[in-house]
């Protein structure tokens, strides 16, 4: 049976490491690091996600400022004005714009108003480009969480055949680049790929970021493969809660491991968002910052297959 | 026998289309678009390349300013000062930094002094990031030349299995992104890939950008594959001239086509550099600019296999 990977213990340990680094900033500048979360007021999913971030931020010693925006009353121009104002606010070190965006607002137009130094979600073209050159300023949160869990399970990804399903600018592409930085061979698959299951079967590690509930079944998985599920989808059966892109029951007899949804990649995504926020606050305070070494944490070592 | 693809006729036609667009800028601002080429004075290879660019620029109505720099006398700081000065020079619309860089200068440090609006070689992180989001300002020259020839040969790359050999920030990664933008499935291979020939054999189109003379032989090529050679290497036999990453003689009986070296991808690389320069000059002059549609040119249509 495939092992199910839950990253909540790793997040807890990571937040414990981040807390003194937040405290160091607070001591230097007289306030805790501040993260603004801008989200569409109408969306229940992003409200729940923001609440989870807020709880983790409190553990890490970071102040969260939720900024609900309504396209109907604020308009896309109003939302952009909010991003500009937050980019200049003295107590805001990082800004996260949650999807779905308010109607009428596209991410490139939102990013045009974003201070790249506060783009702790690594969505600004300047930060994506830094990632492309192998010199990232901030870590792309979801992609880094996915790679961190794969490395926890397998240690060294050099020379491994990895399939990335989904080629979005926010997840699939940054993930492919991070895997290349680690020496993996990367096959990027998507909706126009022919015989996509055959491509996926050749991979030792499959990263599913297609946004399609239960897309990956047993026919996509070679024996002993490691599966990292990045999808967060409404349950097509209508039940409350979310499901991933991988049909965990169907692959249970084939895969060596599969990450849980929502408790696999999700918690550590929040962890890297908060690490980036402490990084941003440290830079503004003139303090050095290095992402803490996760590999020394027992919770990371416990991931090993 | 594999067809050998020479892009010089396409470059000629492209320069003919660019010329009136340069002329429009000249009429608006009273001077022709200007391209600065910064290169290490000691390097014979980059001197020859600069001479080819200069000739093509003249055809397109663009003024070329060669700036030879010597690490020994200028120092890396001096070279960066040159990039800064060119970034503010009124008659310079585009800046190209040729490899190899003067000793002691790394590309990220050079790019830190570059005006992104004049980065017509698309190496600045902001421009690489724009490419990553699918909204490029300038086209990455070598990658776009390679994709343009592949599209000329095959028309539609959607769903095609493409192998990209080499994962550099300057060529392999931008190429992978541009292929994804066109709906291709992209397997990125490199020096740490295990059984790389088997990966390459699964591809219908192989892009070789490893910088290793004659790396790709018959064992890497499935029957009827299309091969795009991006390598420019000294001939290991010691003969003058350059050779590609593909052993053209070895693959001749297997491939449907292989691009020539140096007259395959090279000429159109220069073409897109000059198109970006006219684009940059047009923007500075407040004029609209759209990359001319190559697909209407008989020289492009003649590439079709």
Coordinates of C-alpha atoms in Angstrom, one line a residue, chain A residues 96-242:
Chain A
X96 CA -0.3 37.6 -1.2
X97 CA -3.0 37.8 -3.8
X98 CA -5.3 34.8 -3.4
X99 CA -7.0 33.2 -6.4
X100 CA -9.6 33.4 -7.7
X101 CA -9.0 37.1 -8.5
X102 CA -11.9 39.5 -8.3
X103 CA -13.8 39.4 -11.6
X104 CA -12.2 41.7 -14.2
X105 CA -8.7 41.5 -12.7
X106 CA -5.9 39.6 -14.4
X107 CA -2.7 38.5 -12.5
X108 CA -0.3 40.4 -14.9
X109 CA -2.2 43.6 -14.3
X110 CA -2.2 43.1 -10.6
X111 CA 1.5 42.3 -10.6
X112 CA 2.2 45.6 -12.5
X113 CA 1.2 47.4 -9.2
X114 CA 3.1 45.0 -6.9
X115 CA 6.5 45.9 -5.3
X116 CA 8.7 42.9 -6.4
X117 CA 10.4 43.1 -3.0
X118 CA 7.0 42.3 -1.3
X119 CA 6.0 39.6 -3.8
X120 CA 6.4 36.8 -1.3
X121 CA 4.2 34.5 -3.5
X122 CA 6.9 34.8 -6.3
X123 CA 4.4 35.7 -9.0
X124 CA 6.0 39.0 -10.3
X125 CA 7.9 38.5 -13.6
X126 CA 11.1 39.8 -12.1
X127 CA 10.9 37.1 -9.4
X128 CA 9.9 34.4 -11.9
X129 CA 12.9 35.5 -14.1
X130 CA 15.3 35.3 -11.1
X131 CA 14.1 31.8 -10.6
X132 CA 14.7 31.0 -14.2
X133 CA 18.3 32.1 -14.0
X134 CA 18.8 29.8 -10.9
X135 CA 19.2 32.9 -8.6
X136 CA 15.7 33.2 -6.9
X137 CA 15.1 35.9 -4.4
X138 CA 11.9 34.3 -3.0
X139 CA 11.0 30.7 -3.4
X140 CA 7.8 29.9 -5.4
X141 CA 5.7 28.5 -2.5
X142 CA 3.7 25.6 -4.0
X143 CA 6.5 24.4 -6.3
X144 CA 9.1 24.5 -3.4
X145 CA 6.7 22.7 -1.1
X146 CA 6.2 19.9 -3.7
X147 CA 10.0 19.6 -4.4
X148 CA 10.7 19.6 -0.6
X149 CA 8.4 16.7 0.0
X150 CA 9.8 14.7 -3.0
X151 CA 13.3 15.3 -1.6
X152 CA 12.2 14.3 1.8
X153 CA 10.9 11.0 0.4
X154 CA 13.8 10.3 -2.0
X155 CA 16.7 12.6 -0.9
X156 CA 18.5 13.1 -4.2
X157 CA 16.5 14.0 -7.3
X158 CA 19.5 14.1 -9.6
X159 CA 19.0 12.1 -12.8
X160 CA 15.4 11.1 -11.7
X161 CA 12.7 11.1 -14.4
X162 CA 10.1 13.5 -13.2
X163 CA 6.8 14.3 -14.9
X164 CA 5.1 17.6 -14.2
X165 CA 1.5 17.6 -15.2
X166 CA 0.4 21.1 -15.9
X167 CA 2.4 24.0 -17.3
X168 CA 1.0 27.1 -15.5
X169 CA 3.2 30.1 -14.8
X170 CA 2.3 29.9 -11.1
X171 CA 3.0 26.2 -10.4
X172 CA 4.0 23.9 -13.3
X173 CA 6.7 26.1 -14.8
X174 CA 8.4 27.1 -11.5
X175 CA 8.3 23.5 -10.5
X176 CA 9.9 22.3 -13.7
X177 CA 12.7 24.9 -13.2
X178 CA 13.3 23.9 -9.6
X179 CA 13.5 20.3 -10.6
X180 CA 16.1 21.2 -13.3
X181 CA 18.1 23.1 -10.7
X182 CA 18.3 19.9 -8.7
X183 CA 19.5 17.8 -11.7
X184 CA 16.2 16.0 -12.4
X185 CA 15.1 15.2 -16.0
X186 CA 11.7 16.9 -16.5
X187 CA 8.9 16.0 -18.8
X188 CA 6.2 18.7 -18.8
X189 CA 2.8 17.3 -19.7
X190 CA -0.5 19.0 -20.2
X191 CA -3.9 18.9 -21.8
X192 CA -2.4 18.8 -25.3
X193 CA 0.0 15.9 -24.6
X194 CA -0.7 12.8 -26.6
X195 CA -0.9 9.5 -24.6
X196 CA -0.3 11.4 -21.4
X197 CA -0.6 8.3 -19.2
X198 CA 2.3 6.7 -21.1
X199 CA 4.4 9.7 -20.5
X200 CA 3.5 9.7 -16.8
X201 CA 4.3 6.0 -16.5
X202 CA 7.9 6.6 -17.5
X203 CA 8.4 8.9 -14.5
X204 CA 9.8 7.9 -11.1
X205 CA 8.2 11.0 -9.6
X206 CA 4.9 12.4 -10.8
X207 CA 3.9 15.9 -9.8
X208 CA 0.2 16.5 -10.6
X209 CA -0.8 20.2 -11.0
X210 CA -3.5 20.1 -13.6
X211 CA -6.4 21.2 -11.5
X212 CA -8.5 18.2 -12.5
X213 CA -10.1 16.0 -9.8
X214 CA -8.8 12.4 -9.8
X215 CA -7.1 12.7 -13.2
X216 CA -4.2 10.4 -12.4
X217 CA -5.3 6.8 -11.9
X218 CA -3.4 3.5 -11.9
X219 CA -2.8 3.5 -15.6
X220 CA -0.6 6.6 -15.2
X221 CA 1.6 5.1 -12.5
X222 CA 4.6 2.7 -12.8
X223 CA 5.2 0.4 -9.8
X224 CA 6.9 2.1 -7.0
X225 CA 6.5 5.6 -8.3
X226 CA 6.3 8.6 -5.9
X227 CA 3.3 10.8 -6.5
X228 CA 3.1 14.5 -5.4
X229 CA -0.5 15.9 -5.6
X230 CA -0.7 19.6 -6.1
X231 CA -4.3 19.7 -7.1
X232 CA -7.0 21.2 -4.9
X233 CA -10.4 20.6 -6.5
X234 CA -14.0 20.6 -5.4
X235 CA -15.1 17.0 -4.9
X236 CA -17.0 16.1 -8.1
X237 CA -19.3 13.9 -6.0
X238 CA -20.6 17.0 -4.4
X239 CA -19.3 16.1 -0.9
X240 CA -17.8 19.0 1.2
X241 CA -14.1 19.3 1.2
X242 CA -11.5 19.1 -1.6

